[in-house]
Coordinates of C-alpha atoms and ligand atoms in Angstrom, one line a residue:
Chain A
M1 CA 38.5 -16.0 0.3
A2 CA 34.9 -15.8 -1.0
Q3 CA 33.9 -18.6 -3.3
P4 CA 34.0 -18.0 -7.1
P5 CA 31.4 -15.2 -7.8
S6 CA 28.1 -16.3 -9.0
D7 CA 24.9 -14.3 -9.5
R8 CA 22.6 -17.1 -8.4
G9 CA 22.2 -19.6 -5.6
P10 CA 22.5 -23.3 -5.8
A11 CA 19.0 -23.9 -7.0
G12 CA 19.5 -21.5 -9.9
L13 CA 17.4 -18.6 -8.5
A14 CA 19.1 -15.2 -9.0
Y15 CA 20.4 -13.2 -6.1
F16 CA 19.1 -9.7 -5.6
D17 CA 20.3 -7.2 -8.1
E18 CA 19.3 -3.5 -8.4
D19 CA 18.9 -3.6 -12.1
R20 CA 16.7 -6.6 -12.4
S21 CA 15.1 -6.4 -9.0
A22 CA 11.5 -7.0 -10.0
E23 CA 12.5 -10.0 -12.1
V24 CA 14.4 -11.5 -9.2
V25 CA 11.4 -11.1 -6.9
N26 CA 8.9 -12.5 -9.4
A27 CA 11.0 -15.5 -10.2
R28 CA 10.5 -16.7 -6.6
M29 CA 6.8 -17.4 -7.1
G30 CA 6.1 -21.2 -7.0
Q31 CA 4.7 -23.5 -9.6
D32 CA 1.4 -24.3 -8.0
V33 CA 0.2 -20.7 -7.6
S34 CA -3.1 -19.4 -8.9
P35 CA -2.3 -18.0 -12.4
R36 CA -4.4 -14.9 -11.7
L37 CA -2.6 -14.2 -8.4
K38 CA 0.7 -14.7 -10.2
Q39 CA -0.2 -12.3 -12.9
V40 CA -1.5 -9.7 -10.4
M41 CA 1.6 -9.9 -8.1
A42 CA 4.0 -9.8 -11.0
A43 CA 2.4 -6.6 -12.3
L44 CA 2.3 -5.0 -8.8
V45 CA 5.9 -5.9 -8.1
R46 CA 7.0 -4.6 -11.5
H47 CA 5.2 -1.2 -11.2
L48 CA 6.2 -0.9 -7.5
H49 CA 9.9 -1.4 -8.3
A50 CA 9.7 1.0 -11.2
A51 CA 8.2 3.6 -8.9
V52 CA 10.9 3.1 -6.3
K53 CA 13.6 3.3 -9.0
E54 CA 12.1 6.6 -10.3
I55 CA 11.6 8.1 -6.8
E56 CA 14.9 6.9 -5.3
P57 CA 13.5 7.3 -1.7
T58 CA 15.8 8.0 1.1
H59 CA 15.7 5.6 4.1
E60 CA 13.7 8.2 6.0
E61 CA 11.2 8.6 3.1
W62 CA 10.8 4.9 2.9
L63 CA 10.1 4.8 6.7
A64 CA 7.6 7.6 6.4
A65 CA 5.8 5.5 3.8
I66 CA 5.8 2.5 6.1
R67 CA 4.4 4.7 8.9
F68 CA 1.7 6.1 6.6
L69 CA 0.5 2.7 5.4
T70 CA 0.5 1.4 9.0
E71 CA -1.5 4.3 10.4
T72 CA -3.9 4.0 7.5
G73 CA -4.6 0.4 8.4
Q74 CA -4.9 1.3 12.1
M75 CA -7.5 4.0 11.4
C76 CA -9.9 1.4 10.1
N77 CA -12.6 -0.1 12.3
A78 CA -16.1 -1.4 11.9
W79 CA -17.4 1.9 10.5
R80 CA -14.3 3.6 9.1
Q81 CA -12.4 2.3 6.1
E82 CA -9.4 4.5 5.6
Y83 CA -7.9 2.4 2.9
I84 CA -11.0 2.8 0.7
L85 CA -10.7 6.5 1.3
L86 CA -7.1 6.3 0.2
S87 CA -8.1 4.4 -2.9
D88 CA -10.8 7.1 -3.5
V89 CA -8.6 10.1 -3.2
L90 CA -5.9 8.6 -5.4
G91 CA -8.5 8.0 -8.2
V92 CA -8.1 4.2 -7.9
S93 CA -11.7 3.5 -6.9
M94 CA -13.0 5.5 -9.9
L95 CA -10.5 3.7 -12.2
V96 CA -11.6 0.3 -11.0
D97 CA -15.2 1.3 -11.3
S98 CA -14.6 2.6 -14.9
I99 CA -12.8 -0.6 -15.9
N100 CA -15.6 -2.8 -14.6
N101 CA -18.4 -0.7 -16.0
R102 CA -17.7 0.3 -19.6
R103 CA -21.0 1.1 -21.1
P104 CA -22.2 1.6 -24.7
S105 CA -22.3 5.2 -25.8
G106 CA -25.5 6.9 -24.7
A107 CA -26.0 4.7 -21.6
T108 CA -25.9 6.4 -18.2
P109 CA -22.3 6.1 -16.9
N110 CA -21.6 4.3 -13.6
T111 CA -19.7 6.0 -10.8
I112 CA -18.6 4.9 -7.4
L113 CA -21.0 3.5 -4.8
G114 CA -19.6 5.3 -1.8
P115 CA -19.7 4.1 1.7
F116 CA -23.3 5.2 2.6
F117 CA -25.5 3.0 0.6
V118 CA -27.9 1.1 2.9
D119 CA -29.9 -1.9 1.6
G120 CA -33.6 -1.8 2.4
A121 CA -34.3 2.0 2.3
P122 CA -38.0 3.0 2.7
R123 CA -40.2 2.1 -0.2
Y124 CA -42.3 5.1 -1.4
P125 CA -45.0 5.7 -4.0
L126 CA -44.0 7.9 -7.0
G127 CA -44.0 11.6 -6.0
A128 CA -43.2 11.0 -2.4
D129 CA -40.7 13.3 -0.5
I130 CA -37.7 11.5 0.9
C131 CA -36.7 14.5 3.0
R132 CA -37.9 13.8 6.6
D133 CA -36.1 16.6 8.5
G134 CA -37.6 19.6 6.6
K135 CA -34.2 21.2 6.0
G136 CA -33.0 22.5 2.7
E137 CA -34.3 23.8 -0.6
P138 CA -37.2 21.7 -2.1
M139 CA -36.5 19.8 -5.3
V140 CA -38.4 17.7 -7.7
V141 CA -36.5 15.1 -9.7
R142 CA -38.4 13.5 -12.6
G143 CA -37.7 11.7 -15.9
R144 CA -37.7 8.3 -17.5
V145 CA -35.8 5.1 -17.4
V146 CA -35.2 4.0 -21.0
D147 CA -33.0 1.5 -22.8
T148 CA -30.3 2.4 -25.3
Q149 CA -33.0 2.3 -28.1
G150 CA -35.0 4.9 -26.2
Q151 CA -37.7 2.4 -25.2
P152 CA -39.2 2.8 -21.7
V153 CA -38.2 0.3 -19.1
A154 CA -41.5 -0.2 -17.2
G155 CA -41.1 -1.0 -13.6
A156 CA -37.4 -0.1 -13.2
M157 CA -36.5 0.3 -9.6
L158 CA -34.7 3.4 -8.4
D159 CA -32.8 3.4 -5.1
V160 CA -31.9 7.0 -4.1
W161 CA -29.8 8.5 -1.2
Q162 CA -28.2 11.7 -0.4
T163 CA -27.0 13.8 2.6
N164 CA -29.3 16.2 4.4
D165 CA -28.8 19.9 4.2
D166 CA -26.1 19.8 6.9
G167 CA -24.0 17.5 4.7
F168 CA -24.5 14.2 6.6
Y169 CA -26.1 10.9 5.7
D170 CA -28.7 9.6 8.1
V171 CA -26.4 6.7 9.1
Q172 CA -23.7 9.2 10.1
Q173 CA -26.1 10.9 12.5
Q174 CA -28.2 8.2 14.1
G175 CA -30.4 9.8 16.8
V176 CA -29.9 13.2 15.2
Q177 CA -31.6 12.7 11.8
P178 CA -34.9 10.8 11.4
E179 CA -34.3 7.2 10.5
G180 CA -34.2 6.7 6.7
N181 CA -33.9 10.4 6.1
L182 CA -33.2 11.2 2.4
R183 CA -33.3 7.6 1.2
G184 CA -36.0 6.0 -0.8
V185 CA -36.9 3.2 -3.3
F186 CA -39.2 4.0 -6.2
E187 CA -40.7 1.9 -9.0
A188 CA -41.0 3.6 -12.4
D189 CA -44.5 3.4 -14.0
A190 CA -45.5 1.5 -17.1
D191 CA -44.0 4.2 -19.3
G192 CA -40.7 4.1 -17.4
R193 CA -41.5 7.4 -15.7
Y194 CA -40.5 8.3 -12.2
W195 CA -40.7 11.4 -10.0
F196 CA -40.0 12.2 -6.4
K197 CA -39.4 15.1 -4.1
S198 CA -36.3 15.8 -2.0
V199 CA -34.0 18.8 -1.3
K200 CA -31.2 20.1 -3.4
P201 CA -28.0 18.2 -2.5
R202 CA -25.0 20.0 -0.9
H203 CA -21.3 19.3 -1.0
Y204 CA -19.9 17.5 2.0
P205 CA -16.4 16.5 3.1
I206 CA -15.1 12.9 3.3
P207 CA -13.7 12.1 6.7
S208 CA -10.5 14.1 7.0
D209 CA -9.4 13.5 10.6
G210 CA -7.1 10.5 9.6
P211 CA -3.9 9.9 7.6
V212 CA -5.7 10.3 4.3
G213 CA -7.0 13.8 5.4
Q214 CA -3.5 14.7 6.4
L215 CA -2.2 13.6 3.1
L216 CA -4.8 15.6 1.2
G217 CA -3.8 18.6 3.3
R218 CA -0.1 18.2 2.4
L219 CA -1.0 17.8 -1.2
G220 CA -2.9 21.1 -1.2
R221 CA -6.2 19.4 -1.7
H222 CA -9.5 19.7 0.1
P223 CA -11.7 16.8 1.2
N224 CA -15.0 18.0 -0.4
R225 CA -17.2 15.9 -2.6
A226 CA -19.2 17.8 -5.3
A227 CA -22.9 18.0 -4.4
H228 CA -24.7 14.9 -5.6
L229 CA -27.6 12.6 -5.3
H230 CA -26.8 8.8 -5.4
V231 CA -29.1 6.5 -7.5
I232 CA -29.0 2.8 -8.3
V233 CA -31.3 1.9 -11.2
T234 CA -32.1 -1.8 -11.8
A235 CA -34.4 -3.6 -14.1
P236 CA -34.5 -7.3 -15.3
G237 CA -32.7 -7.7 -18.6
H238 CA -30.7 -4.6 -18.2
A239 CA -27.3 -3.9 -16.6
P240 CA -27.8 -2.2 -13.2
V241 CA -26.3 1.3 -13.0
I242 CA -24.8 2.8 -9.8
T243 CA -24.6 6.5 -10.5
H244 CA -24.8 10.0 -9.3
I245 CA -26.7 13.2 -10.3
F246 CA -24.4 16.3 -9.8
T247 CA -25.6 19.8 -9.4
P248 CA -24.0 22.2 -12.0
D249 CA -23.4 25.0 -9.5
C250 CA -21.4 23.3 -6.8
P251 CA -18.1 25.1 -6.2
Y252 CA -16.4 21.7 -6.0
L253 CA -17.8 20.3 -9.3
G254 CA -14.4 20.4 -10.9
E255 CA -12.5 19.1 -7.9
D256 CA -14.5 16.3 -6.3
A257 CA -12.1 14.8 -3.7
V258 CA -12.9 11.3 -5.0
F259 CA -13.1 12.0 -8.8
G260 CA -16.7 10.8 -9.0
V261 CA -17.8 13.5 -11.5
K262 CA -18.3 12.6 -15.1
Q263 CA -19.4 15.2 -17.6
A264 CA -22.5 13.1 -18.5
L265 CA -23.7 13.1 -14.9
V266 CA -23.9 16.9 -14.4
A267 CA -27.7 17.7 -14.5
D268 CA -29.5 21.0 -15.2
F269 CA -31.1 22.2 -12.0
Q270 CA -33.9 24.7 -12.9
K271 CA -35.1 27.1 -10.3
V272 CA -38.9 27.3 -10.7
D273 CA -40.7 30.4 -9.4
D274 CA -44.2 29.5 -10.8
P275 CA -46.6 29.1 -7.8
E276 CA -49.0 27.1 -9.9
E277 CA -46.3 24.5 -10.9
A278 CA -45.2 24.4 -7.3
R279 CA -48.7 23.7 -6.1
R280 CA -49.1 20.8 -8.6
H281 CA -46.1 19.2 -6.8
G282 CA -47.5 20.0 -3.4
L283 CA -44.7 22.6 -2.8
Q284 CA -44.3 26.3 -2.3
A285 CA -42.4 28.3 -5.0
P286 CA -39.5 28.6 -5.5
F287 CA -38.3 25.1 -5.9
W288 CA -35.7 23.2 -8.0
R289 CA -36.7 21.0 -10.9
V290 CA -34.4 18.4 -12.2
D291 CA -35.3 16.6 -15.5
W292 CA -33.2 13.5 -15.7
D293 CA -33.4 10.3 -17.8
F294 CA -31.5 7.1 -17.0
V295 CA -30.4 5.1 -20.0
L296 CA -29.8 1.4 -19.2
A297 CA -27.5 -0.8 -21.2
P298 CA -28.4 -4.4 -22.0
A299 CA -27.5 -6.9 -19.3
Chain B
M1 CA -31.4 18.2 -20.5
A2 CA -27.8 18.0 -19.4
Q3 CA -25.7 21.1 -19.9
P4 CA -23.5 21.2 -23.0
P5 CA -20.8 18.5 -22.5
S6 CA -17.5 19.6 -21.1
D7 CA -14.6 17.5 -19.9
R8 CA -13.7 19.8 -17.1
G9 CA -15.2 21.7 -14.3
P10 CA -15.6 25.5 -13.9
A11 CA -12.1 26.0 -12.5
G12 CA -10.6 24.2 -15.5
L13 CA -9.7 21.0 -13.7
A14 CA -10.5 17.9 -15.8
Y15 CA -13.1 15.4 -14.7
F16 CA -12.1 11.8 -14.2
D17 CA -11.4 10.0 -17.4
E18 CA -10.2 6.4 -17.6
D19 CA -7.6 7.1 -20.3
R20 CA -5.8 10.0 -18.6
S21 CA -6.7 9.0 -15.0
A22 CA -3.3 9.5 -13.4
E23 CA -2.9 13.0 -15.1
V24 CA -6.4 14.0 -13.7
V25 CA -5.4 13.0 -10.2
N26 CA -2.0 14.6 -10.3
A27 CA -3.4 17.9 -11.7
R28 CA -5.2 18.3 -8.4
M29 CA -2.1 18.9 -6.3
G30 CA -1.9 22.5 -5.1
Q31 CA 0.7 25.2 -5.8
D32 CA 2.2 25.4 -2.3
V33 CA 3.1 21.8 -2.0
S34 CA 6.6 20.5 -1.2
P35 CA 8.2 19.9 -4.6
R36 CA 9.7 16.6 -3.4
L37 CA 6.3 15.4 -2.1
K38 CA 4.7 16.4 -5.4
Q39 CA 7.3 14.4 -7.4
V40 CA 6.9 11.4 -5.2
M41 CA 3.1 11.4 -5.3
A42 CA 3.0 12.0 -9.0
A43 CA 5.3 9.0 -9.6
L44 CA 3.3 6.8 -7.2
V45 CA 0.0 7.7 -8.8
R46 CA 1.3 7.1 -12.3
H47 CA 2.7 3.7 -11.5
L48 CA -0.3 2.7 -9.4
H49 CA -2.7 3.6 -12.2
A50 CA -0.6 1.8 -14.7
A51 CA -0.6 -1.3 -12.5
V52 CA -4.4 -1.1 -12.1
K53 CA -4.9 -0.7 -15.9
E54 CA -2.7 -3.7 -16.6
I55 CA -4.3 -5.8 -13.9
E56 CA -7.9 -4.7 -14.5
P57 CA -9.0 -5.9 -11.1
T58 CA -12.6 -6.9 -10.5
H59 CA -14.4 -5.2 -7.7
E60 CA -13.9 -8.3 -5.5
E61 CA -10.1 -8.3 -6.2
W62 CA -9.9 -4.6 -5.4
L63 CA -11.8 -5.3 -2.1
A64 CA -9.4 -8.2 -1.3
A65 CA -6.5 -5.7 -1.8
I66 CA -8.1 -3.2 0.5
R67 CA -8.6 -5.9 3.2
F68 CA -5.0 -7.1 2.8
L69 CA -3.6 -3.6 3.3
T70 CA -5.9 -3.0 6.3
E71 CA -5.0 -6.3 8.0
T72 CA -1.3 -5.6 7.4
G73 CA -1.6 -2.3 9.2
Q74 CA -3.6 -3.9 12.0
M75 CA -1.0 -6.6 12.5
C76 CA 1.5 -3.9 13.5
N77 CA 2.3 -3.1 17.2
A78 CA 5.2 -2.0 19.3
W79 CA 7.2 -5.1 18.4
R80 CA 5.8 -6.2 15.1
Q81 CA 6.1 -4.2 11.9
E82 CA 4.2 -6.1 9.2
Y83 CA 4.5 -3.4 6.6
I84 CA 8.3 -3.6 6.8
L85 CA 8.0 -7.3 6.4
L86 CA 5.8 -6.7 3.3
S87 CA 8.4 -4.3 2.0
D88 CA 11.1 -7.0 2.7
V89 CA 9.4 -9.9 1.0
L90 CA 8.6 -7.8 -2.1
G91 CA 12.2 -6.8 -2.5
V92 CA 11.5 -3.2 -1.8
S93 CA 13.6 -2.9 1.3
M94 CA 16.6 -4.3 -0.6
L95 CA 15.9 -2.0 -3.5
V96 CA 15.8 1.1 -1.3
D97 CA 19.0 -0.2 0.5
S98 CA 20.8 -0.7 -2.8
I99 CA 19.8 2.8 -4.1
N100 CA 21.1 4.5 -1.0
N101 CA 24.3 2.5 -0.6
R102 CA 25.9 2.3 -4.0
R103 CA 29.6 1.5 -3.3
P104 CA 32.7 1.7 -5.4
S105 CA 33.7 -1.7 -6.9
G106 CA 35.6 -3.8 -4.4
A107 CA 34.0 -2.2 -1.3
T108 CA 31.9 -4.5 0.9
P109 CA 28.3 -4.2 -0.2
N110 CA 25.6 -3.0 2.1
T111 CA 22.6 -5.2 2.8
I112 CA 19.4 -4.7 4.9
L113 CA 19.7 -3.9 8.6
G114 CA 16.8 -6.2 9.7
P115 CA 14.6 -5.6 12.8
F116 CA 16.9 -7.2 15.4
F117 CA 19.8 -4.8 15.7
V118 CA 20.2 -3.5 19.3
D119 CA 22.3 -0.5 20.1
G120 CA 24.7 -1.0 23.0
A121 CA 25.6 -4.6 22.6
P122 CA 28.3 -6.0 25.0
R123 CA 31.8 -4.7 24.3
Y124 CA 34.4 -7.6 24.1
P125 CA 38.1 -7.9 23.7
L126 CA 39.3 -9.4 20.4
G127 CA 39.0 -13.1 20.4
A128 CA 36.0 -13.3 22.8
D129 CA 33.2 -15.7 22.3
I130 CA 29.8 -14.0 21.8
C131 CA 27.9 -17.2 22.3
R132 CA 26.6 -17.3 25.9
D133 CA 24.2 -20.3 25.6
G134 CA 26.7 -23.0 24.5
K135 CA 24.5 -24.2 21.7
G136 CA 25.7 -24.8 18.1
E137 CA 28.9 -25.5 16.2
P138 CA 31.8 -23.4 17.2
M139 CA 33.1 -20.9 14.7
V140 CA 36.0 -18.4 14.5
V141 CA 35.6 -15.3 12.3
R142 CA 38.8 -13.4 11.5
G143 CA 40.1 -11.0 9.0
R144 CA 40.9 -7.3 8.4
V145 CA 39.2 -4.1 7.9
V146 CA 40.8 -2.3 5.0
D147 CA 40.0 0.7 2.7
T148 CA 39.5 0.5 -1.0
Q149 CA 43.3 0.9 -1.5
G150 CA 43.9 -2.2 0.7
Q151 CA 45.3 -0.1 3.6
P152 CA 44.3 -1.3 7.1
V153 CA 41.7 0.7 9.0
A154 CA 43.1 0.7 12.5
G155 CA 40.5 0.8 15.3
A156 CA 37.5 0.1 13.1
M157 CA 34.5 -0.9 15.2
L158 CA 32.6 -4.1 14.4
D159 CA 29.1 -4.6 15.8
V160 CA 28.0 -8.2 15.3
W161 CA 24.7 -10.0 15.9
Q162 CA 23.1 -13.3 14.9
T163 CA 20.5 -15.8 16.1
N164 CA 21.3 -18.6 18.4
D165 CA 21.3 -22.2 17.2
D166 CA 17.5 -22.4 17.6
G167 CA 17.1 -19.6 15.1
F168 CA 16.0 -16.8 17.5
Y169 CA 17.6 -13.5 18.4
D170 CA 18.1 -12.9 22.1
V171 CA 15.5 -10.1 22.0
Q172 CA 12.9 -12.6 20.7
Q173 CA 13.5 -14.9 23.6
Q174 CA 13.9 -12.7 26.6
G175 CA 14.1 -14.8 29.7
V176 CA 15.0 -17.9 27.6
Q177 CA 18.3 -16.8 26.2
P178 CA 21.1 -15.2 28.3
E179 CA 20.9 -11.4 27.8
G180 CA 23.1 -10.1 25.0
N181 CA 23.6 -13.7 23.7
L182 CA 25.3 -13.7 20.3
R183 CA 25.9 -9.9 20.1
G184 CA 29.1 -8.1 20.5
V185 CA 31.1 -5.0 19.7
F186 CA 34.8 -5.4 18.8
E187 CA 37.6 -3.0 18.0
A188 CA 40.0 -3.9 15.2
D189 CA 43.7 -3.7 16.2
A190 CA 46.4 -1.3 14.8
D191 CA 46.7 -3.5 11.6
G192 CA 42.9 -3.4 11.1
R193 CA 42.8 -7.1 12.3
Y194 CA 39.8 -8.5 14.1
W195 CA 38.9 -12.0 15.4
F196 CA 36.1 -13.4 17.5
K197 CA 34.4 -16.6 18.4
S198 CA 30.7 -17.5 17.9
V199 CA 28.7 -20.4 16.5
K200 CA 27.9 -21.2 12.8
P201 CA 24.7 -19.2 11.9
R202 CA 21.5 -21.1 11.0
H203 CA 18.6 -20.1 8.8
Y204 CA 15.5 -18.9 10.5
P205 CA 12.0 -17.8 9.4
I206 CA 10.7 -14.3 9.4
P207 CA 7.4 -14.0 11.3
S208 CA 4.8 -15.8 9.1
D209 CA 1.7 -15.8 11.3
G210 CA 0.3 -12.6 9.7
P211 CA -1.0 -11.4 6.4
V212 CA 2.5 -11.3 4.9
G213 CA 3.1 -14.9 5.8
Q214 CA -0.3 -15.8 4.3
L215 CA 0.7 -14.0 1.1
L216 CA 4.0 -15.8 1.0
G217 CA 2.2 -19.1 1.3
R218 CA -0.2 -18.3 -1.5
L219 CA 2.8 -17.3 -3.7
G220 CA 4.4 -20.7 -3.1
R221 CA 7.2 -19.0 -1.1
H222 CA 8.7 -20.0 2.3
P223 CA 9.6 -17.5 5.0
N224 CA 13.2 -18.5 5.6
R225 CA 16.2 -16.2 5.6
A226 CA 19.5 -17.7 4.4
A227 CA 21.8 -18.3 7.4
H228 CA 23.8 -15.2 8.2
L229 CA 25.8 -13.1 10.6
H230 CA 25.0 -9.4 10.8
V231 CA 27.9 -6.9 11.0
I232 CA 28.0 -3.1 11.0
V233 CA 31.5 -1.8 10.5
T234 CA 32.3 1.9 11.2
A235 CA 35.5 3.9 11.2
P236 CA 36.0 7.7 11.1
G237 CA 36.6 8.9 7.5
H238 CA 34.9 5.9 6.0
A239 CA 31.4 5.1 5.0
P240 CA 29.8 2.8 7.5
V241 CA 28.7 -0.5 6.1
I242 CA 25.7 -2.5 7.3
T243 CA 26.2 -6.0 6.0
H244 CA 25.8 -9.7 6.4
I245 CA 28.1 -12.7 6.1
F246 CA 26.3 -15.7 4.6
T247 CA 27.2 -19.3 4.9
P248 CA 27.7 -21.0 1.5
D249 CA 25.9 -24.3 2.4
C250 CA 22.5 -23.0 3.6
P251 CA 19.7 -24.6 1.6
Y252 CA 18.0 -21.2 1.4
L253 CA 21.0 -19.3 0.1
G254 CA 19.4 -18.8 -3.3
E255 CA 16.0 -18.1 -1.9
D256 CA 16.4 -15.8 1.1
A257 CA 12.8 -14.6 1.9
V258 CA 13.9 -10.9 2.0
F259 CA 16.4 -11.0 -0.9
G260 CA 19.3 -10.0 1.4
V261 CA 21.9 -12.2 -0.3
K262 CA 24.5 -10.6 -2.6
Q263 CA 27.1 -12.8 -4.3
A264 CA 29.9 -10.8 -2.7
L265 CA 28.6 -11.5 0.8
V266 CA 28.8 -15.4 0.6
A267 CA 31.8 -16.4 2.6
D268 CA 33.9 -19.6 2.7
F269 CA 33.3 -21.6 5.9
Q270 CA 36.2 -23.9 6.4
K271 CA 35.6 -26.9 8.7
V272 CA 38.9 -27.3 10.6
D273 CA 39.7 -30.7 12.2
D274 CA 43.2 -29.9 13.4
P275 CA 43.3 -30.2 17.2
E276 CA 46.3 -28.0 17.5
E277 CA 44.7 -25.1 15.6
A278 CA 41.5 -25.6 17.7
R279 CA 43.6 -25.4 20.9
R280 CA 45.1 -22.1 19.8
H281 CA 41.6 -20.6 19.6
G282 CA 40.6 -22.2 22.9
L283 CA 38.3 -24.6 21.1
Q284 CA 37.9 -28.3 20.5
A285 CA 38.1 -29.7 17.0
P286 CA 36.2 -29.6 14.7
F287 CA 35.3 -26.0 14.4
W288 CA 34.4 -23.6 11.5
R289 CA 36.9 -21.0 10.4
V290 CA 35.7 -18.0 8.4
D291 CA 38.3 -15.6 6.9
W292 CA 36.6 -12.4 6.0
D293 CA 37.8 -9.0 5.1
F294 CA 35.7 -5.8 5.2
V295 CA 36.5 -3.2 2.6
L296 CA 35.3 0.3 3.6
A297 CA 34.5 3.0 1.0
P298 CA 35.5 6.6 1.7
A299 CA 33.0 8.6 3.7
Ligands
LIG301 CU1 4.7 1.5 -13.5
LIG302 FE1 -22.3 10.7 -1.4
LIG303 FE1 19.0 -11.7 10.7

């Protein structure tokens, strides 16, 4: 009754077939398609089908995945991007960052920007304290910006931001924290030296009240980021670096929820008890001293 | 200044590393996690990271993907499931269907259910016409429900649905089409025979006014489904089959937007000009005659 069997339609395109499913799907792309889009989609379909074939999801598991993806999209709004969180906790954000920021050996590694960078942070003179709420353990960060030959990069700009001692960025607590709290822009001196005051960073959780937080919970993972300071260092003629400085004693150092930690970004935080040294920084002892150099790759 | 380099944190969990990125991510899963969830996530992360490494997306491409996923979620509501559409057009729905419905050779293959099945369609006596709006070319479908030994399955139930001649299901046009138009439930007779009247199915587009439709456009693909009739056949002691009957002359037969076509589901549609045969079916010539047997696998 059926017509003679054929594995393809009149125009020569193959019907669906479990074994060569990805090839059937990819053969449908048209001729006038952007070659890059074609390459990207072909790879996505190939790996997606390989994953499905390995997993062999039941219909209910497939539906659970559809629901998760839907709810993740619906959690997003003007100030919440749940899909970036998902990318973060699956290590995809770090992977994309690494692929796009391979640096010569010895240069300061890049790491993810995170959602709390704000353009136009307060500009301060060297030595200023970016902490405006008086909470936390005082800290001095100082060092040099150099190139991969060790030559100082005079006038490099450093844009620094971190949470306050309660674990929130100023923009997460408008009306609670002083505006611009724990953000600042500094210009290195003629020798590439910089120094500023702040408070020792603390770990904080990424937003965990949505589908991604639920997933983390079901995977036996916590939502905490290892304690860090964000820094972007820029200078003409050099590749900008978006980076972190991590404290070595954070309990989440080895299990940052978004995989931002790189071994070369864990600093030494020295506790200084010397009242004389504290006085020179305009502080009371004890305080934390962080000596940290940034090494910029050529542009 | 930095502490002695180490590639892992204090608890022994490795820091992120581009080369072994998927392994670093998967090592984070806890001990008390559902073994199936662990297996599923490990495979997803592995294939996702492999795809990212192959594609090497720019930051902008990554952000475009984040936006696409977000908009796809936000397109969903009580009556629109854009993520299922995405799964459909990427061949994932058919792949999951195939994996879960492998049938012995000779049995009628399963294909996707689609979003327009409605439980509780009108029950009709054999021979009834399910077309209530009088549009389209008349068609008689007839045949037998048998098991894989060729034995009749007496009293098998057939649940049939299709679009009207304008390409819409009744539930898409409430208040426009008569209620229950082109849906019906039939019971095969003691010999497993069934017959009913309807109209020849037409191709129709899946919803293309959202992110998935835009993607199809950019991939040089159209949103049309090859013309088909949906049928679910059930009988005690036999595996139910969710299937389609395709017309052989649809211009989209070889390029169904959701990959639902299988070679074994393309029927022969005979145009009958004989006024006598038409009269026996209570029709005017010409009409379409489809002889189609369903072969049920054991439960
Ligand atoms: Cu893969
Ligand atoms: Fe941060
Ligand atoms: Fe349909």
